[in-house]
Amino acid sequence: MRAPAKINLGLSVGPPLPDGFHPVATVYQAVALYDDVTAVLREDDPAISVEISGDFADEVPTDDTNLAVRAARLLQAEYDVEEGVELTIRKTIPVAGGMAGGSTDAAATLVACNRLWGLQLSQTELQGLAAELGSDVPFCLVGHTALGRGRGEQVTEVMSRGVFHWVFAIADGGLSTPAVYAELDRLRPIRRVEPPQVRPELMSALLSGRPEALAIALSNDLQAAALSLRPELGETLQFGLDQGALAAMISGSGPTCLFLAADSRSAVDLAVELAESGLCRMVRQAEAPVPGARILPASVAR
Ligand code: ATP
């Protein structure tokens, strides 16, 4: 399976509900930065296991708290499956980086186990299970560009033209999503917070396919909270702008910083400058949008 990371082009966060969750209006985009998830059938054995390799292997749990394992267990329990699965995840997406790394592994696992266990669940059924696993998991199933309402789990596809070129500055360490939301509540007087909404200029920018239009339409309500917890990220954002990025923003709950480049060549130049700056742990580049978690033919996967 190829499981893409997500970014939020717009993330508007409303006041917290009595259950503590925040309603959001967000525009997601799936980017060509992938975890590879391999799933092998265990025919007469219901065990579910996961092994992790790659850049961030030591930061990911391999017990039942792993989101991919939780996805497989949920399917197994819901449909009384007697078979198991052996999962292997090669991590490329930063962990706790605001790019839905765990959620996309879970989405990929749902699709893989649906096929391996012959469940023949429809996309709509998979979406329902995905929403039980986490707010970003349903988007990771569909990919491309989509509007997310509710807690982000109610997704509808959005028209987007052309290809956008992104550069990611991956920070040392992660940020916990609940901690960033708590910081947002601390920073904002809750009574004055408006219901979440998507900016109309973001939709027109996506339709135009022009990076210059998208650059001025990006927004993230969580940025101030992420910067309050990790002020040094402000320097990374400014550095990218100084090097010619059209826009710089925190990705989701952070701490990954994302930069929009005018074209692929500017993206390469910016990536080199960022890598040499010493301001981040590593730099990645990716085009977007791309499809959601999908099965690769074995010949490509090898
Ligand atoms: P989001 O953008 O959806 O808020 P994130 O990208 O900030 O998420 P994740 O990478 O999904 O965060 O990881 C959040 C936590 O989940 C990590 O601290 C990690 O311990 C745990 N986790 C469980 N399963 C996985 C997985 N398969 N990959 C990455 N992290 C996982």
mmCIF file of C-alpha atoms and ligand atoms in Angstrom:
data_model
loop_
_atom_site.group_PDB
_atom_site.id
_atom_site.type_symbol
_atom_site.label_atom_id
_atom_site.label_comp_id
_atom_site.label_asym_id
_atom_site.label_seq_id
_atom_site.Cartn_x
_atom_site.Cartn_y
_atom_site.Cartn_z
ATOM 1 C CA MET A 1 0.000 0.000 0.000
ATOM 2 C CA ARG A 2 1.100 3.550 -0.641
ATOM 3 C CA ALA A 3 -0.200 5.840 2.119
ATOM 4 C CA PRO A 4 0.102 9.612 1.495
ATOM 5 C CA ALA A 5 0.596 12.390 4.052
ATOM 6 C CA LYS A 6 -1.926 15.218 4.249
ATOM 7 C CA ILE A 7 -1.644 18.947 4.688
ATOM 8 C CA ASN A 8 -4.383 21.439 5.590
ATOM 9 C CA LEU A 9 -4.608 24.337 3.147
ATOM 10 C CA GLY A 10 -7.169 26.000 5.388
ATOM 11 C CA LEU A 11 -7.890 24.992 8.967
ATOM 12 C CA SER A 12 -10.588 26.931 10.783
ATOM 13 C CA VAL A 13 -11.277 25.813 14.353
ATOM 14 C CA GLY A 14 -14.487 26.636 16.244
ATOM 15 C CA PRO A 15 -15.023 26.806 20.007
ATOM 16 C CA PRO A 16 -14.765 23.469 21.869
ATOM 17 C CA LEU A 17 -17.973 21.415 22.240
ATOM 18 C CA PRO A 18 -19.063 19.972 25.607
ATOM 19 C CA ASP A 19 -17.259 16.684 24.743
ATOM 20 C CA GLY A 20 -13.994 18.646 24.378
ATOM 21 C CA PHE A 21 -13.728 18.205 20.593
ATOM 22 C CA HIS A 22 -13.398 21.234 18.336
ATOM 23 C CA PRO A 23 -15.567 21.579 15.234
ATOM 24 C CA VAL A 24 -13.403 22.360 12.206
ATOM 25 C CA ALA A 25 -13.798 23.440 8.612
ATOM 26 C CA THR A 26 -10.703 22.359 6.771
ATOM 27 C CA VAL A 27 -9.464 21.850 3.245
ATOM 28 C CA TYR A 28 -7.172 18.839 3.102
ATOM 29 C CA GLN A 29 -4.739 18.011 0.345
ATOM 30 C CA ALA A 30 -2.921 14.668 -0.011
ATOM 31 C CA VAL A 31 0.772 15.094 -0.877
ATOM 32 C CA ALA A 32 3.236 12.723 -2.546
ATOM 33 C CA LEU A 33 5.116 11.928 0.657
ATOM 34 C CA TYR A 34 4.337 8.306 1.443
ATOM 35 C CA ASP A 35 4.558 5.630 4.102
ATOM 36 C CA ASP A 36 4.740 2.155 2.537
ATOM 37 C CA VAL A 37 2.478 -0.332 4.260
ATOM 38 C CA THR A 38 2.822 -4.043 3.436
ATOM 39 C CA ALA A 39 0.133 -6.461 4.590
ATOM 40 C CA VAL A 40 0.577 -10.253 4.450
ATOM 41 C CA LEU A 41 -2.312 -12.631 5.148
ATOM 42 C CA ARG A 42 -2.142 -15.012 8.131
ATOM 43 C CA GLU A 43 -4.517 -17.732 7.028
ATOM 44 C CA ASP A 44 -5.210 -19.873 10.109
ATOM 45 C CA ASP A 45 -3.975 -17.456 12.721
ATOM 46 C CA PRO A 46 -5.893 -14.399 13.981
ATOM 47 C CA ALA A 47 -2.725 -12.621 15.234
ATOM 48 C CA ILE A 48 -2.090 -9.030 14.096
ATOM 49 C CA SER A 49 1.483 -7.758 14.215
ATOM 50 C CA VAL A 50 3.376 -4.716 12.994
ATOM 51 C CA GLU A 51 7.023 -4.016 12.263
ATOM 52 C CA ILE A 52 8.295 -0.506 11.588
ATOM 53 C CA SER A 53 11.316 0.614 9.577
ATOM 54 C CA GLY A 54 12.475 3.872 8.013
ATOM 55 C CA ASP A 55 13.309 7.403 9.141
ATOM 56 C CA PHE A 56 11.136 7.554 12.268
ATOM 57 C CA ALA A 57 10.935 3.869 13.266
ATOM 58 C CA ASP A 58 11.941 4.326 16.910
ATOM 59 C CA GLU A 59 9.146 6.898 17.489
ATOM 60 C CA VAL A 60 6.280 4.600 16.502
ATOM 61 C CA PRO A 61 4.685 2.050 18.884
ATOM 62 C CA THR A 62 4.478 -1.580 17.725
ATOM 63 C CA ASP A 63 1.849 -2.664 20.263
ATOM 64 C CA ASP A 64 -1.940 -2.409 20.109
ATOM 65 C CA THR A 65 -1.777 1.405 20.263
ATOM 66 C CA ASN A 66 -0.347 1.533 16.732
ATOM 67 C CA LEU A 67 -3.095 3.046 14.583
ATOM 68 C CA ALA A 68 -2.584 0.480 11.817
ATOM 69 C CA VAL A 69 -3.020 -2.367 14.335
ATOM 70 C CA ARG A 70 -6.136 -0.649 15.703
ATOM 71 C CA ALA A 71 -7.544 -0.438 12.169
ATOM 72 C CA ALA A 72 -6.997 -4.168 11.571
ATOM 73 C CA ARG A 73 -8.464 -5.070 14.991
ATOM 74 C CA LEU A 74 -11.539 -2.944 14.376
ATOM 75 C CA LEU A 75 -12.248 -4.722 11.055
ATOM 76 C CA GLN A 76 -11.533 -8.121 12.610
ATOM 77 C CA ALA A 77 -13.921 -7.499 15.517
ATOM 78 C CA GLU A 78 -16.700 -5.915 13.406
ATOM 79 C CA TYR A 79 -16.814 -8.775 10.859
ATOM 80 C CA ASP A 80 -15.773 -11.785 13.048
ATOM 81 C CA VAL A 81 -12.677 -12.374 10.941
ATOM 82 C CA GLU A 82 -10.689 -15.484 11.931
ATOM 83 C CA GLU A 83 -7.625 -14.670 9.863
ATOM 84 C CA GLY A 84 -4.795 -12.350 10.884
ATOM 85 C CA VAL A 85 -2.315 -10.037 9.200
ATOM 86 C CA GLU A 86 1.389 -9.233 9.337
ATOM 87 C CA LEU A 87 1.914 -5.510 8.768
ATOM 88 C CA THR A 88 5.195 -3.799 7.894
ATOM 89 C CA ILE A 89 5.349 -0.002 7.725
ATOM 90 C CA ARG A 90 8.241 1.908 6.203
ATOM 91 C CA LYS A 91 7.856 5.406 7.745
ATOM 92 C CA THR A 92 8.719 8.435 5.653
ATOM 93 C CA ILE A 93 6.040 10.742 7.068
ATOM 94 C CA PRO A 94 7.210 12.565 10.232
ATOM 95 C CA VAL A 95 5.680 11.217 13.443
ATOM 96 C CA ALA A 96 3.462 13.645 15.408
ATOM 97 C CA GLY A 97 4.348 16.139 12.661
ATOM 98 C CA GLY A 98 0.858 17.389 11.768
ATOM 99 C CA MET A 99 0.791 15.349 8.536
ATOM 100 C CA ALA A 100 -1.541 12.505 9.607
ATOM 101 C CA GLY A 101 1.149 9.814 9.437
ATOM 102 C CA GLY A 102 -0.644 7.422 11.790
ATOM 103 C CA SER A 103 -4.039 8.116 10.203
ATOM 104 C CA THR A 104 -2.820 7.307 6.706
ATOM 105 C CA ASP A 105 -1.265 4.019 7.915
ATOM 106 C CA ALA A 106 -4.666 3.181 9.431
ATOM 107 C CA ALA A 107 -6.475 4.038 6.179
ATOM 108 C CA ALA A 108 -4.055 1.885 4.170
ATOM 109 C CA THR A 109 -4.549 -1.007 6.607
ATOM 110 C CA LEU A 110 -8.346 -0.813 6.254
ATOM 111 C CA VAL A 111 -8.056 -1.065 2.459
ATOM 112 C CA ALA A 112 -5.459 -3.865 2.622
ATOM 113 C CA CYS A 113 -7.354 -6.012 5.149
ATOM 114 C CA ASN A 114 -10.637 -5.480 3.305
ATOM 115 C CA ARG A 115 -8.949 -7.096 0.284
ATOM 116 C CA LEU A 116 -6.895 -9.785 2.120
ATOM 117 C CA TRP A 117 -9.828 -10.970 4.222
ATOM 118 C CA GLY A 118 -12.230 -10.846 1.266
ATOM 119 C CA LEU A 119 -14.703 -8.586 3.096
ATOM 120 C CA GLN A 120 -15.819 -6.658 -0.001
ATOM 121 C CA LEU A 121 -16.760 -3.583 2.025
ATOM 122 C CA SER A 122 -17.810 -0.556 0.013
ATOM 123 C CA GLN A 123 -16.010 2.784 0.157
ATOM 124 C CA THR A 124 -18.887 4.142 2.285
ATOM 125 C CA GLU A 125 -18.561 1.282 4.800
ATOM 126 C CA LEU A 126 -14.802 1.829 5.008
ATOM 127 C CA GLN A 127 -15.390 5.567 5.558
ATOM 128 C CA GLY A 128 -17.616 4.771 8.556
ATOM 129 C CA LEU A 129 -14.938 2.586 10.166
ATOM 130 C CA ALA A 130 -12.261 5.162 9.339
ATOM 131 C CA ALA A 131 -14.191 7.861 11.243
ATOM 132 C CA GLU A 132 -14.179 5.636 14.357
ATOM 133 C CA LEU A 133 -10.384 5.476 14.204
ATOM 134 C CA GLY A 134 -9.670 9.206 13.965
ATOM 135 C CA SER A 135 -10.743 12.521 12.445
ATOM 136 C CA ASP A 136 -8.162 12.457 9.609
ATOM 137 C CA VAL A 137 -8.556 8.777 8.638
ATOM 138 C CA PRO A 138 -11.577 9.217 6.272
ATOM 139 C CA PHE A 139 -9.685 11.857 4.264
ATOM 140 C CA CYS A 140 -6.641 9.578 4.010
ATOM 141 C CA LEU A 141 -8.883 7.007 2.269
ATOM 142 C CA VAL A 142 -10.033 9.429 -0.445
ATOM 143 C CA GLY A 143 -7.021 11.740 -0.866
ATOM 144 C CA HIS A 144 -6.811 14.435 -3.580
ATOM 145 C CA THR A 145 -8.278 17.716 -2.221
ATOM 146 C CA ALA A 146 -11.305 17.652 0.074
ATOM 147 C CA LEU A 147 -13.349 19.679 2.494
ATOM 148 C CA GLY A 148 -13.517 18.266 6.028
ATOM 149 C CA ARG A 149 -16.381 19.200 8.398
ATOM 150 C CA GLY A 150 -17.399 17.998 11.845
ATOM 151 C CA ARG A 151 -14.127 16.985 13.478
ATOM 152 C CA GLY A 152 -12.661 16.701 9.960
ATOM 153 C CA GLU A 153 -14.144 13.232 9.379
ATOM 154 C CA GLN A 154 -17.027 14.350 7.095
ATOM 155 C CA VAL A 155 -15.231 14.692 3.779
ATOM 156 C CA THR A 156 -16.394 15.890 0.384
ATOM 157 C CA GLU A 157 -14.132 16.227 -2.616
ATOM 158 C CA VAL A 158 -13.174 19.728 -3.779
ATOM 159 C CA MET A 159 -12.194 20.715 -7.329
ATOM 160 C CA SER A 160 -8.534 21.597 -7.680
ATOM 161 C CA ARG A 161 -6.639 22.281 -10.907
ATOM 162 C CA GLY A 162 -2.977 21.718 -11.655
ATOM 163 C CA VAL A 163 -0.099 20.561 -9.515
ATOM 164 C CA PHE A 164 1.267 22.400 -6.483
ATOM 165 C CA HIS A 165 4.889 22.109 -5.325
ATOM 166 C CA TRP A 166 5.469 21.852 -1.576
ATOM 167 C CA VAL A 167 8.574 21.767 0.587
ATOM 168 C CA PHE A 168 8.484 20.474 4.171
ATOM 169 C CA ALA A 169 10.873 21.381 6.972
ATOM 170 C CA ILE A 170 10.614 18.515 9.429
ATOM 171 C CA ALA A 171 11.416 19.581 12.988
ATOM 172 C CA ASP A 172 13.159 17.652 15.743
ATOM 173 C CA GLY A 173 10.539 16.070 17.990
ATOM 174 C CA GLY A 174 6.783 16.185 17.549
ATOM 175 C CA LEU A 175 3.853 18.168 18.922
ATOM 176 C CA SER A 176 0.881 16.425 20.491
ATOM 177 C CA THR A 177 -2.323 17.416 18.667
ATOM 178 C CA PRO A 178 -4.414 17.628 21.916
ATOM 179 C CA ALA A 179 -1.718 19.841 23.489
ATOM 180 C CA VAL A 180 -1.882 22.249 20.530
ATOM 181 C CA TYR A 181 -5.694 22.467 20.760
ATOM 182 C CA ALA A 182 -5.404 23.094 24.523
ATOM 183 C CA GLU A 183 -2.937 25.909 23.820
ATOM 184 C CA LEU A 184 -5.342 27.382 21.265
ATOM 185 C CA ASP A 185 -8.129 27.423 23.902
ATOM 186 C CA ARG A 186 -5.733 29.088 26.341
ATOM 187 C CA LEU A 187 -4.812 31.797 23.802
ATOM 188 C CA ARG A 188 -8.349 32.628 22.561
ATOM 189 C CA PRO A 189 -11.269 33.962 24.621
ATOM 190 C CA ILE A 190 -13.722 31.152 23.783
ATOM 191 C CA ARG A 191 -16.866 33.338 23.843
ATOM 192 C CA ARG A 192 -15.572 35.334 20.886
ATOM 193 C CA VAL A 193 -14.711 32.373 18.661
ATOM 194 C CA GLU A 194 -16.803 32.171 15.468
ATOM 195 C CA PRO A 195 -18.095 28.884 14.006
ATOM 196 C CA PRO A 196 -15.492 27.401 11.665
ATOM 197 C CA GLN A 197 -15.653 28.296 7.987
ATOM 198 C CA VAL A 198 -13.663 27.828 4.803
ATOM 199 C CA ARG A 199 -12.464 30.985 3.063
ATOM 200 C CA PRO A 200 -14.116 31.387 -0.386
ATOM 201 C CA GLU A 201 -10.823 32.713 -1.802
ATOM 202 C CA LEU A 202 -9.241 29.321 -1.018
ATOM 203 C CA MET A 203 -11.807 27.544 -3.199
ATOM 204 C CA SER A 204 -11.260 29.974 -6.088
ATOM 205 C CA ALA A 205 -7.485 29.689 -5.756
ATOM 206 C CA LEU A 206 -7.740 25.885 -6.026
ATOM 207 C CA LEU A 207 -9.951 26.212 -9.094
ATOM 208 C CA SER A 208 -7.514 28.640 -10.726
ATOM 209 C CA GLY A 209 -4.578 26.261 -10.203
ATOM 210 C CA ARG A 210 -2.320 29.299 -9.645
ATOM 211 C CA PRO A 211 0.176 28.922 -6.789
ATOM 212 C CA GLU A 212 0.292 32.717 -6.349
ATOM 213 C CA ALA A 213 -3.458 32.729 -5.653
ATOM 214 C CA LEU A 214 -3.206 29.745 -3.307
ATOM 215 C CA ALA A 215 -0.329 31.403 -1.412
ATOM 216 C CA ILE A 216 -2.521 34.276 -0.202
ATOM 217 C CA ALA A 217 -5.511 32.050 0.580
ATOM 218 C CA LEU A 218 -3.776 29.610 2.973
ATOM 219 C CA SER A 219 -4.697 29.795 6.679
ATOM 220 C CA ASN A 220 -4.287 27.731 9.825
ATOM 221 C CA ASP A 221 -5.945 28.610 13.145
ATOM 222 C CA LEU A 222 -3.577 26.221 14.946
ATOM 223 C CA GLN A 223 -0.473 28.087 13.798
ATOM 224 C CA ALA A 224 -0.433 30.607 16.666
ATOM 225 C CA ALA A 225 -0.789 27.795 19.220
ATOM 226 C CA ALA A 226 1.967 25.699 17.615
ATOM 227 C CA LEU A 227 4.268 28.756 17.532
ATOM 228 C CA SER A 228 3.445 29.546 21.133
ATOM 229 C CA LEU A 229 4.621 26.038 22.129
ATOM 230 C CA ARG A 230 7.601 26.028 19.734
ATOM 231 C CA PRO A 231 8.579 29.709 19.085
ATOM 232 C CA GLU A 232 11.730 28.717 17.163
ATOM 233 C CA LEU A 233 9.523 27.527 14.273
ATOM 234 C CA GLY A 234 8.876 31.196 13.462
ATOM 235 C CA GLU A 235 12.482 31.469 12.347
ATOM 236 C CA THR A 236 12.099 28.489 9.985
ATOM 237 C CA LEU A 237 8.955 29.999 8.426
ATOM 238 C CA GLN A 238 10.681 33.371 7.929
ATOM 239 C CA PHE A 239 13.772 31.714 6.447
ATOM 240 C CA GLY A 240 11.647 29.983 3.796
ATOM 241 C CA LEU A 241 9.939 33.256 2.864
ATOM 242 C CA ASP A 242 13.312 35.009 2.628
ATOM 243 C CA GLN A 243 14.444 32.267 0.238
ATOM 244 C CA GLY A 244 11.543 32.916 -2.132
ATOM 245 C CA ALA A 245 8.735 30.632 -0.925
ATOM 246 C CA LEU A 246 5.343 32.012 -2.020
ATOM 247 C CA ALA A 247 3.908 31.109 1.392
ATOM 248 C CA ALA A 248 5.009 29.528 4.660
ATOM 249 C CA MET A 249 2.715 27.896 7.222
ATOM 250 C CA ILE A 250 2.633 25.368 10.040
ATOM 251 C CA SER A 251 1.245 22.028 8.830
ATOM 252 C CA GLY A 252 -1.884 21.109 10.846
ATOM 253 C CA SER A 253 -0.933 20.996 14.531
ATOM 254 C CA GLY A 254 2.789 21.202 13.643
ATOM 255 C CA PRO A 255 5.690 21.221 14.130
ATOM 256 C CA THR A 256 6.317 20.519 10.415
ATOM 257 C CA CYS A 257 6.620 23.787 8.453
ATOM 258 C CA LEU A 258 5.301 23.795 4.910
ATOM 259 C CA PHE A 259 6.286 26.069 2.054
ATOM 260 C CA LEU A 260 4.563 26.620 -1.268
ATOM 261 C CA ALA A 261 6.950 27.037 -4.197
ATOM 262 C CA ALA A 262 6.189 28.661 -7.546
ATOM 263 C CA ASP A 263 7.338 25.591 -9.544
ATOM 264 C CA SER A 264 9.385 22.414 -9.196
ATOM 265 C CA ARG A 265 12.689 24.192 -9.767
ATOM 266 C CA SER A 266 12.047 26.754 -7.030
ATOM 267 C CA ALA A 267 11.017 23.886 -4.759
ATOM 268 C CA VAL A 268 14.388 22.163 -5.279
ATOM 269 C CA ASP A 269 16.275 25.434 -4.612
ATOM 270 C CA LEU A 270 14.296 26.100 -1.460
ATOM 271 C CA ALA A 271 14.780 22.532 -0.220
ATOM 272 C CA VAL A 272 18.553 22.866 -0.638
ATOM 273 C CA GLU A 273 18.655 26.191 1.239
ATOM 274 C CA LEU A 274 16.536 24.826 4.082
ATOM 275 C CA ALA A 275 18.663 21.674 4.351
ATOM 276 C CA GLU A 276 21.821 23.796 4.610
ATOM 277 C CA SER A 277 20.304 26.221 7.123
ATOM 278 C CA GLY A 278 20.490 23.778 10.034
ATOM 279 C CA LEU A 279 17.054 25.012 11.130
ATOM 280 C CA CYS A 280 15.342 21.628 10.827
ATOM 281 C CA ARG A 281 15.941 17.906 11.162
ATOM 282 C CA MET A 282 15.302 17.106 7.504
ATOM 283 C CA VAL A 283 13.686 18.513 4.384
ATOM 284 C CA ARG A 284 11.305 16.798 1.963
ATOM 285 C CA GLN A 285 9.636 17.931 -1.254
ATOM 286 C CA ALA A 286 6.374 16.691 -2.707
ATOM 287 C CA GLU A 287 3.823 17.467 -5.371
ATOM 288 C CA ALA A 288 0.097 17.536 -4.679
ATOM 289 C CA PRO A 289 -2.679 16.552 -4.950
ATOM 290 C CA VAL A 290 -2.391 12.739 -5.102
ATOM 291 C CA PRO A 291 -4.931 9.937 -4.498
ATOM 292 C CA GLY A 292 -5.584 8.450 -1.050
ATOM 293 C CA ALA A 293 -4.218 5.160 0.355
ATOM 294 C CA ARG A 294 -4.112 2.605 -2.444
ATOM 295 C CA ILE A 295 -2.881 -0.857 -3.318
ATOM 296 C CA LEU A 296 0.174 -0.964 -5.578
ATOM 297 C CA PRO A 297 0.687 -3.771 -8.065
ATOM 298 C CA ALA A 298 3.273 -6.187 -6.572
ATOM 299 C CA SER A 299 5.689 -5.411 -9.438
ATOM 300 C CA VAL A 300 5.768 -1.701 -8.429
ATOM 301 C CA ALA A 301 5.854 -2.382 -4.696
ATOM 302 C CA ARG A 302 9.003 -4.494 -5.030
HETATM 303 P P1 ATP B 1 -2.455 14.537 12.841
HETATM 304 O O1 ATP B 1 -1.865 15.422 11.795
HETATM 305 O O2 ATP B 1 -3.496 13.573 12.286
HETATM 306 O O3 ATP B 1 -2.883 15.232 14.088
HETATM 307 P P2 ATP B 1 0.226 13.732 13.446
HETATM 308 O O4 ATP B 1 0.828 13.608 12.087
HETATM 309 O O5 ATP B 1 0.540 14.973 14.219
HETATM 310 O O6 ATP B 1 -1.335 13.536 13.319
HETATM 311 P P3 ATP B 1 0.931 10.995 13.923
HETATM 312 O O7 ATP B 1 2.209 10.871 13.161
HETATM 313 O O8 ATP B 1 -0.264 10.373 13.322
HETATM 314 O O9 ATP B 1 0.646 12.515 14.314
HETATM 315 O O10 ATP B 1 1.238 10.374 15.363
HETATM 316 C C1 ATP B 1 0.599 10.738 16.559
HETATM 317 C C2 ATP B 1 0.999 9.722 17.643
HETATM 318 O O11 ATP B 1 0.393 8.467 17.314
HETATM 319 C C3 ATP B 1 2.493 9.470 17.694
HETATM 320 O O12 ATP B 1 3.046 10.116 18.790
HETATM 321 C C4 ATP B 1 2.657 7.960 17.782
HETATM 322 O O13 ATP B 1 3.149 7.568 19.042
HETATM 323 C C5 ATP B 1 1.252 7.382 17.628
HETATM 324 N N1 ATP B 1 1.133 6.392 16.519
HETATM 325 C C6 ATP B 1 0.383 5.289 16.559
HETATM 326 N N2 ATP B 1 0.443 4.619 15.399
HETATM 327 C C7 ATP B 1 1.232 5.304 14.580
HETATM 328 C C8 ATP B 1 1.666 5.100 13.233
HETATM 329 N N3 ATP B 1 1.295 4.044 12.516
HETATM 330 N N4 ATP B 1 2.474 6.036 12.706
HETATM 331 C C9 ATP B 1 2.830 7.131 13.428
HETATM 332 N N5 ATP B 1 2.474 7.348 14.712
HETATM 333 C C10 ATP B 1 1.675 6.451 15.293
#
